[in-house]
């Protein structure tokens, strides 16, 4: 199954990948504020090509992405919901750019980190995963939030500030790890602590895509399921809580594109009249230091032996 309306924004044919390219597939909808830091972060990890489907953005996202030489910008006549919450687009792009290779597969508000990632680019991580016989990197989304009322902290994306320099904290405890028949499961964090939202946090932001692969019914447990049980060795720093959060969540709730009629966002909006007044800080809140500190805290494992 594919999206016949999926096409390059500039109507050019797809640009073939080199064998040594590290491509990243992501979706964008009014994410202009994230794009400078998102691209800078992943370029720093060694991504050489960004492949983006823009879902009808009304901000300056399309113009910004089209001006970046390492970005292939795609658009579609379908909206996110009709494209199976983006899975149809991702699978179509994996087919267009080629199977039997590694892809980074994330959203625009997700920043992958792993042990010593400042010194070890993705090419070394891939080599290590292959040496261990691992074809998918398991990584939980860990929600970051500011140290105070959300509305007091603006992330505009207009400077070189990274999102974790504004939303500086995360819950260091309060997570449950379990194993289902189809994948590892991690649940908890501030969304459960504050809103009672018990969502699955595990995703697979780096995966080897071959003939057997499919995103199935959810990006949280791709097919074949037996590849979804490797040790957790990465973390997705996840950013949703900045000034303007109530207006953003209201737009998401009204546009009808997300799972279950955006019931998760409606749950959060129902918590208080103005989420901008919400202060997530608690005794379990911890200020982010660096990715290696998240290894020490047990969020992810080390893949490399200690010398």
mmCIF file of C-alpha atoms in Angstrom:
data_model
loop_
_atom_site.group_PDB
_atom_site.id
_atom_site.type_symbol
_atom_site.label_atom_id
_atom_site.label_comp_id
_atom_site.label_asym_id
_atom_site.label_seq_id
_atom_site.Cartn_x
_atom_site.Cartn_y
_atom_site.Cartn_z
ATOM 1 C CA UNK A 1 0.000 0.000 0.000
ATOM 2 C CA UNK A 2 1.353 3.416 -0.935
ATOM 3 C CA UNK A 3 0.261 7.031 -1.327
ATOM 4 C CA UNK A 4 -0.017 7.832 -5.066
ATOM 5 C CA UNK A 5 -0.214 11.560 -4.312
ATOM 6 C CA UNK A 6 3.113 11.665 -2.449
ATOM 7 C CA UNK A 7 5.505 13.879 -4.414
ATOM 8 C CA UNK A 8 8.522 16.121 -4.065
ATOM 9 C CA UNK A 9 7.603 19.678 -3.100
ATOM 10 C CA UNK A 10 9.578 21.015 -6.072
ATOM 11 C CA UNK A 11 8.284 18.196 -8.335
ATOM 12 C CA UNK A 12 11.846 16.952 -8.902
ATOM 13 C CA UNK A 13 12.520 13.201 -9.004
ATOM 14 C CA UNK A 14 13.882 11.543 -5.857
ATOM 15 C CA UNK A 15 17.604 11.967 -5.255
ATOM 16 C CA UNK A 16 19.248 8.564 -4.911
ATOM 17 C CA UNK A 17 21.097 7.756 -1.705
ATOM 18 C CA UNK A 18 24.750 6.746 -1.688
ATOM 19 C CA UNK A 19 25.728 3.520 0.012
ATOM 20 C CA UNK A 20 27.362 5.456 2.856
ATOM 21 C CA UNK A 21 24.510 7.941 3.363
ATOM 22 C CA UNK A 22 22.682 7.966 6.679
ATOM 23 C CA UNK A 23 19.128 9.068 5.842
ATOM 24 C CA UNK A 24 16.557 10.377 8.316
ATOM 25 C CA UNK A 25 12.820 10.216 7.638
ATOM 26 C CA UNK A 26 10.548 12.579 9.565
ATOM 27 C CA UNK A 27 7.167 14.279 9.382
ATOM 28 C CA UNK A 28 6.478 17.963 9.899
ATOM 29 C CA UNK A 29 3.350 19.954 10.704
ATOM 30 C CA UNK A 30 3.895 23.560 11.779
ATOM 31 C CA UNK A 31 7.209 22.644 13.400
ATOM 32 C CA UNK A 32 9.197 25.658 12.205
ATOM 33 C CA UNK A 33 10.460 26.417 15.723
ATOM 34 C CA UNK A 34 12.077 22.985 15.999
ATOM 35 C CA UNK A 35 13.675 22.754 12.575
ATOM 36 C CA UNK A 36 16.993 24.625 13.106
ATOM 37 C CA UNK A 37 17.861 22.690 16.266
ATOM 38 C CA UNK A 38 16.488 19.408 14.885
ATOM 39 C CA UNK A 39 18.621 19.574 11.745
ATOM 40 C CA UNK A 40 21.687 20.742 13.688
ATOM 41 C CA UNK A 41 21.361 17.928 16.225
ATOM 42 C CA UNK A 42 21.080 15.167 13.648
ATOM 43 C CA UNK A 43 23.736 16.627 11.376
ATOM 44 C CA UNK A 44 25.987 16.484 14.418
ATOM 45 C CA UNK A 45 25.202 12.779 14.758
ATOM 46 C CA UNK A 46 26.135 12.164 11.135
ATOM 47 C CA UNK A 47 22.845 12.258 9.222
ATOM 48 C CA UNK A 48 23.607 13.096 5.593
ATOM 49 C CA UNK A 49 20.082 13.297 4.118
ATOM 50 C CA UNK A 50 16.794 14.438 5.617
ATOM 51 C CA UNK A 51 13.629 13.117 3.974
ATOM 52 C CA UNK A 52 10.545 14.976 5.176
ATOM 53 C CA UNK A 53 6.830 14.822 4.481
ATOM 54 C CA UNK A 54 5.235 18.136 5.364
ATOM 55 C CA UNK A 55 1.636 17.672 6.462
ATOM 56 C CA UNK A 56 -0.014 20.880 5.251
ATOM 57 C CA UNK A 57 1.996 23.279 7.409
ATOM 58 C CA UNK A 58 0.712 26.836 7.546
ATOM 59 C CA UNK A 59 3.811 28.327 9.161
ATOM 60 C CA UNK A 60 7.173 28.775 7.399
ATOM 61 C CA UNK A 61 8.213 25.120 7.655
ATOM 62 C CA UNK A 62 8.002 24.353 3.937
ATOM 63 C CA UNK A 63 10.067 27.364 2.874
ATOM 64 C CA UNK A 64 12.682 26.679 5.529
ATOM 65 C CA UNK A 65 13.065 23.010 4.612
ATOM 66 C CA UNK A 66 13.092 23.601 0.855
ATOM 67 C CA UNK A 67 16.040 25.986 1.290
ATOM 68 C CA UNK A 68 18.164 23.335 3.042
ATOM 69 C CA UNK A 69 20.361 21.451 0.518
ATOM 70 C CA UNK A 70 20.430 18.193 2.490
ATOM 71 C CA UNK A 71 16.621 18.045 2.831
ATOM 72 C CA UNK A 72 14.284 16.299 0.382
ATOM 73 C CA UNK A 73 10.852 17.822 1.008
ATOM 74 C CA UNK A 74 7.739 15.836 0.120
ATOM 75 C CA UNK A 75 4.047 16.725 0.235
ATOM 76 C CA UNK A 76 0.807 14.776 -0.206
ATOM 77 C CA UNK A 77 -2.870 15.356 -0.888
ATOM 78 C CA UNK A 78 -3.598 13.139 2.121
ATOM 79 C CA UNK A 79 -3.559 14.414 5.677
ATOM 80 C CA UNK A 80 -1.794 12.702 8.562
ATOM 81 C CA UNK A 81 -4.842 10.750 9.718
ATOM 82 C CA UNK A 82 -5.697 9.434 6.248
ATOM 83 C CA UNK A 83 -2.061 8.347 5.847
ATOM 84 C CA UNK A 84 -2.472 5.989 8.820
ATOM 85 C CA UNK A 85 -0.973 8.594 11.160
ATOM 86 C CA UNK A 86 1.974 8.955 8.821
ATOM 87 C CA UNK A 87 2.897 5.285 8.556
ATOM 88 C CA UNK A 88 1.839 5.171 4.909
ATOM 89 C CA UNK A 89 4.219 8.031 4.100
ATOM 90 C CA UNK A 90 7.136 6.527 5.978
ATOM 91 C CA UNK A 91 6.757 3.135 4.329
ATOM 92 C CA UNK A 92 6.398 4.770 0.912
ATOM 93 C CA UNK A 93 9.637 6.693 1.435
ATOM 94 C CA UNK A 94 11.487 3.570 2.580
ATOM 95 C CA UNK A 95 10.431 1.956 -0.694
ATOM 96 C CA UNK A 96 11.368 4.985 -2.808
ATOM 97 C CA UNK A 97 14.807 5.441 -1.249
ATOM 98 C CA UNK A 98 15.550 1.761 -0.974
ATOM 99 C CA UNK A 99 15.317 -1.260 1.266
ATOM 100 C CA UNK A 100 18.233 -3.075 2.864
ATOM 101 C CA UNK A 101 19.687 -0.077 4.597
ATOM 102 C CA UNK A 102 19.532 1.749 7.938
ATOM 103 C CA UNK A 103 17.187 4.696 8.477
ATOM 104 C CA UNK A 104 16.694 7.138 11.302
ATOM 105 C CA UNK A 105 12.907 7.347 11.745
ATOM 106 C CA UNK A 106 11.667 10.096 14.090
ATOM 107 C CA UNK A 107 9.331 13.059 14.551
ATOM 108 C CA UNK A 108 10.359 16.714 14.500
ATOM 109 C CA UNK A 109 10.123 17.038 18.294
ATOM 110 C CA UNK A 110 12.257 13.942 19.009
ATOM 111 C CA UNK A 111 16.026 14.178 19.515
ATOM 112 C CA UNK A 112 17.844 10.842 19.665
ATOM 113 C CA UNK A 113 20.732 10.439 22.095
ATOM 114 C CA UNK A 114 22.811 7.416 23.050
ATOM 115 C CA UNK A 115 25.985 6.672 24.966
ATOM 116 C CA UNK A 116 28.812 9.083 24.052
ATOM 117 C CA UNK A 117 26.900 10.284 20.998
ATOM 118 C CA UNK A 118 28.999 13.464 20.864
ATOM 119 C CA UNK A 119 32.045 11.304 20.129
ATOM 120 C CA UNK A 120 30.401 8.328 18.395
ATOM 121 C CA UNK A 121 28.472 9.202 15.216
ATOM 122 C CA UNK A 122 25.573 7.152 13.960
ATOM 123 C CA UNK A 123 27.874 5.232 11.623
ATOM 124 C CA UNK A 124 29.696 3.815 14.663
ATOM 125 C CA UNK A 125 26.427 3.073 16.415
ATOM 126 C CA UNK A 126 25.206 1.178 13.362
ATOM 127 C CA UNK A 127 28.459 -0.785 13.190
ATOM 128 C CA UNK A 128 28.057 -1.704 16.856
ATOM 129 C CA UNK A 129 24.426 -2.748 16.444
ATOM 130 C CA UNK A 130 25.334 -4.929 13.474
ATOM 131 C CA UNK A 131 28.163 -6.539 15.429
ATOM 132 C CA UNK A 132 25.648 -7.409 18.163
ATOM 133 C CA UNK A 133 23.065 -8.714 15.680
ATOM 134 C CA UNK A 134 20.594 -5.909 16.467
ATOM 135 C CA UNK A 135 18.457 -4.513 13.637
ATOM 136 C CA UNK A 136 16.391 -1.965 15.622
ATOM 137 C CA UNK A 137 17.435 0.477 18.309
ATOM 138 C CA UNK A 138 14.909 0.548 21.154
ATOM 139 C CA UNK A 139 14.485 3.980 22.737
ATOM 140 C CA UNK A 140 11.821 5.442 25.037
ATOM 141 C CA UNK A 141 10.426 8.937 24.495
ATOM 142 C CA UNK A 142 11.261 10.855 27.661
ATOM 143 C CA UNK A 143 9.214 14.029 28.056
ATOM 144 C CA UNK A 144 11.173 17.160 28.971
ATOM 145 C CA UNK A 145 9.610 20.199 30.618
ATOM 146 C CA UNK A 146 10.710 23.587 32.002
ATOM 147 C CA UNK A 147 11.526 24.213 35.660
ATOM 148 C CA UNK A 148 8.453 26.344 36.322
ATOM 149 C CA UNK A 149 5.104 27.265 34.759
ATOM 150 C CA UNK A 150 5.198 26.176 31.125
ATOM 151 C CA UNK A 151 3.941 29.525 29.863
ATOM 152 C CA UNK A 152 7.027 31.301 31.204
ATOM 153 C CA UNK A 153 9.352 29.392 28.871
ATOM 154 C CA UNK A 154 9.418 30.257 25.175
ATOM 155 C CA UNK A 155 11.167 28.108 22.587
ATOM 156 C CA UNK A 156 11.111 30.147 19.397
ATOM 157 C CA UNK A 157 13.776 28.380 17.353
ATOM 158 C CA UNK A 158 15.129 31.762 16.262
ATOM 159 C CA UNK A 159 18.562 31.277 17.813
ATOM 160 C CA UNK A 160 21.004 28.434 18.341
ATOM 161 C CA UNK A 161 19.326 27.444 21.603
ATOM 162 C CA UNK A 162 18.546 23.729 21.824
ATOM 163 C CA UNK A 163 15.181 22.700 23.282
ATOM 164 C CA UNK A 164 16.755 21.014 26.325
ATOM 165 C CA UNK A 165 18.245 24.385 27.251
ATOM 166 C CA UNK A 166 14.687 25.680 27.769
ATOM 167 C CA UNK A 167 12.809 22.530 28.808
ATOM 168 C CA UNK A 168 15.626 21.439 31.100
ATOM 169 C CA UNK A 169 14.023 18.759 33.284
ATOM 170 C CA UNK A 170 12.550 15.265 33.063
ATOM 171 C CA UNK A 171 11.230 12.657 35.487
ATOM 172 C CA UNK A 172 14.089 10.486 36.695
ATOM 173 C CA UNK A 173 11.746 7.902 38.264
ATOM 174 C CA UNK A 174 8.209 6.594 37.873
ATOM 175 C CA UNK A 175 8.529 4.372 34.800
ATOM 176 C CA UNK A 176 7.470 0.750 34.275
ATOM 177 C CA UNK A 177 9.328 -1.637 31.958
ATOM 178 C CA UNK A 178 7.543 -4.763 30.765
ATOM 179 C CA UNK A 179 7.513 -7.183 27.862
ATOM 180 C CA UNK A 180 4.470 -7.894 25.727
ATOM 181 C CA UNK A 181 4.159 -10.409 22.917
ATOM 182 C CA UNK A 182 5.058 -7.764 20.326
ATOM 183 C CA UNK A 183 7.641 -5.444 21.915
ATOM 184 C CA UNK A 184 9.236 -4.062 25.017
ATOM 185 C CA UNK A 185 6.935 -1.653 26.836
ATOM 186 C CA UNK A 186 7.898 1.465 28.806
ATOM 187 C CA UNK A 187 5.169 3.543 30.431
ATOM 188 C CA UNK A 188 5.137 6.410 32.890
ATOM 189 C CA UNK A 189 6.769 9.808 33.144
ATOM 190 C CA UNK A 190 5.191 13.233 33.653
ATOM 191 C CA UNK A 191 2.207 12.651 31.386
ATOM 192 C CA UNK A 192 1.109 9.739 33.567
ATOM 193 C CA UNK A 193 2.062 11.532 36.791
ATOM 194 C CA UNK A 194 0.084 14.682 35.937
ATOM 195 C CA UNK A 195 -2.634 13.592 33.491
ATOM 196 C CA UNK A 196 -2.997 9.854 34.130
ATOM 197 C CA UNK A 197 -2.036 9.156 30.510
ATOM 198 C CA UNK A 198 -0.564 5.648 30.328
ATOM 199 C CA UNK A 199 0.999 5.784 26.862
ATOM 200 C CA UNK A 200 3.595 3.461 25.348
ATOM 201 C CA UNK A 201 6.918 5.312 25.220
ATOM 202 C CA UNK A 202 9.106 2.835 23.317
ATOM 203 C CA UNK A 203 9.895 3.627 19.693
ATOM 204 C CA UNK A 204 12.531 2.437 17.233
ATOM 205 C CA UNK A 205 14.271 5.577 15.924
ATOM 206 C CA UNK A 206 17.040 3.684 14.122
ATOM 207 C CA UNK A 207 16.172 0.580 12.163
ATOM 208 C CA UNK A 208 17.363 -1.613 9.320
ATOM 209 C CA UNK A 209 14.611 -1.728 6.702
ATOM 210 C CA UNK A 210 14.422 -4.910 4.635
ATOM 211 C CA UNK A 211 11.839 -6.950 2.716
ATOM 212 C CA UNK A 212 10.225 -8.309 5.895
ATOM 213 C CA UNK A 213 9.672 -4.937 7.555
ATOM 214 C CA UNK A 214 6.402 -3.103 8.022
ATOM 215 C CA UNK A 215 5.213 -0.472 10.470
ATOM 216 C CA UNK A 216 2.058 -2.551 10.907
ATOM 217 C CA UNK A 217 -0.604 -0.888 13.032
ATOM 218 C CA UNK A 218 1.750 1.302 15.058
ATOM 219 C CA UNK A 219 5.197 2.854 14.866
ATOM 220 C CA UNK A 220 5.612 1.620 18.457
ATOM 221 C CA UNK A 221 5.771 -2.042 17.414
ATOM 222 C CA UNK A 222 6.892 -2.604 13.804
ATOM 223 C CA UNK A 223 6.875 -5.979 12.107
ATOM 224 C CA UNK A 224 8.557 -8.509 12.481
ATOM 225 C CA UNK A 225 7.814 -8.342 16.202
ATOM 226 C CA UNK A 226 10.766 -10.524 17.189
ATOM 227 C CA UNK A 227 13.121 -7.648 16.348
ATOM 228 C CA UNK A 228 11.482 -5.420 18.993
ATOM 229 C CA UNK A 229 13.209 -6.835 22.075
ATOM 230 C CA UNK A 230 16.801 -5.600 21.851
ATOM 231 C CA UNK A 231 18.178 -3.921 24.994
ATOM 232 C CA UNK A 232 17.208 -0.261 25.286
ATOM 233 C CA UNK A 233 20.309 1.644 24.178
ATOM 234 C CA UNK A 234 18.953 5.054 23.184
ATOM 235 C CA UNK A 235 16.606 7.763 24.420
ATOM 236 C CA UNK A 236 14.378 10.132 22.463
ATOM 237 C CA UNK A 237 14.398 13.513 24.182
ATOM 238 C CA UNK A 238 10.782 14.568 23.583
ATOM 239 C CA UNK A 239 9.569 18.184 23.644
ATOM 240 C CA UNK A 240 5.903 19.182 23.813
ATOM 241 C CA UNK A 241 5.729 21.570 26.755
ATOM 242 C CA UNK A 242 6.648 25.198 26.088
ATOM 243 C CA UNK A 243 4.740 28.499 26.183
ATOM 244 C CA UNK A 244 1.678 28.324 23.959
ATOM 245 C CA UNK A 245 1.004 24.668 24.777
ATOM 246 C CA UNK A 246 -2.743 25.169 25.299
ATOM 247 C CA UNK A 247 -3.232 26.766 21.878
ATOM 248 C CA UNK A 248 -1.152 24.046 20.186
ATOM 249 C CA UNK A 249 -3.066 21.245 21.868
ATOM 250 C CA UNK A 250 -6.381 22.936 21.011
ATOM 251 C CA UNK A 251 -5.389 22.984 17.324
ATOM 252 C CA UNK A 252 -4.365 19.320 17.444
ATOM 253 C CA UNK A 253 -7.624 18.389 19.161
ATOM 254 C CA UNK A 254 -9.736 20.214 16.589
ATOM 255 C CA UNK A 255 -8.023 19.064 13.388
ATOM 256 C CA UNK A 256 -8.982 15.401 13.853
ATOM 257 C CA UNK A 257 -5.731 13.900 12.588
ATOM 258 C CA UNK A 258 -4.403 12.078 15.665
ATOM 259 C CA UNK A 259 -5.267 8.688 17.141
ATOM 260 C CA UNK A 260 -8.732 8.309 18.635
ATOM 261 C CA UNK A 261 -9.791 11.810 17.684
ATOM 262 C CA UNK A 262 -6.817 13.252 19.563
ATOM 263 C CA UNK A 263 -8.221 11.858 22.838
ATOM 264 C CA UNK A 264 -4.779 12.029 24.464
ATOM 265 C CA UNK A 265 -4.536 15.772 23.821
ATOM 266 C CA UNK A 266 -8.108 16.312 25.004
ATOM 267 C CA UNK A 267 -7.229 14.486 28.222
ATOM 268 C CA UNK A 268 -4.350 16.870 28.860
ATOM 269 C CA UNK A 269 -6.426 19.934 27.969
ATOM 270 C CA UNK A 270 -9.100 18.816 30.418
ATOM 271 C CA UNK A 271 -6.632 18.895 33.301
ATOM 272 C CA UNK A 272 -6.826 22.668 33.765
ATOM 273 C CA UNK A 273 -8.223 25.692 31.970
ATOM 274 C CA UNK A 274 -4.823 26.949 30.819
ATOM 275 C CA UNK A 275 -1.952 24.475 30.533
ATOM 276 C CA UNK A 276 0.466 27.397 30.337
ATOM 277 C CA UNK A 277 0.079 27.683 34.136
ATOM 278 C CA UNK A 278 1.086 24.060 34.663
ATOM 279 C CA UNK A 279 4.319 23.436 36.570
ATOM 280 C CA UNK A 280 5.605 19.890 36.079
ATOM 281 C CA UNK A 281 8.402 20.109 38.642
ATOM 282 C CA UNK A 282 8.284 17.532 41.416
ATOM 283 C CA UNK A 283 10.598 15.559 43.678
ATOM 284 C CA UNK A 284 11.316 13.217 40.735
ATOM 285 C CA UNK A 285 12.316 16.107 38.432
ATOM 286 C CA UNK A 286 15.947 16.052 37.349
ATOM 287 C CA UNK A 287 17.939 18.567 35.341
ATOM 288 C CA UNK A 288 19.421 17.159 32.138
ATOM 289 C CA UNK A 289 23.213 16.961 32.167
ATOM 290 C CA UNK A 290 24.213 14.909 29.133
ATOM 291 C CA UNK A 291 23.318 11.621 27.425
ATOM 292 C CA UNK A 292 25.804 9.598 29.448
ATOM 293 C CA UNK A 293 24.025 10.634 32.649
ATOM 294 C CA UNK A 294 20.933 8.878 31.295
ATOM 295 C CA UNK A 295 22.981 5.687 31.005
ATOM 296 C CA UNK A 296 23.952 6.052 34.669
ATOM 297 C CA UNK A 297 20.310 6.670 35.615
ATOM 298 C CA UNK A 298 19.191 3.463 33.897
ATOM 299 C CA UNK A 299 17.228 4.932 31.006
ATOM 300 C CA UNK A 300 19.438 3.117 28.506
ATOM 301 C CA UNK A 301 22.241 0.590 28.445
ATOM 302 C CA UNK A 302 25.817 0.904 27.325
ATOM 303 C CA UNK A 303 26.556 -0.852 24.046
ATOM 304 C CA UNK A 304 30.307 -0.474 24.305
ATOM 305 C CA UNK A 305 32.554 -2.212 26.839
ATOM 306 C CA UNK A 306 34.219 -0.040 29.465
ATOM 307 C CA UNK A 307 37.914 0.291 28.647
#
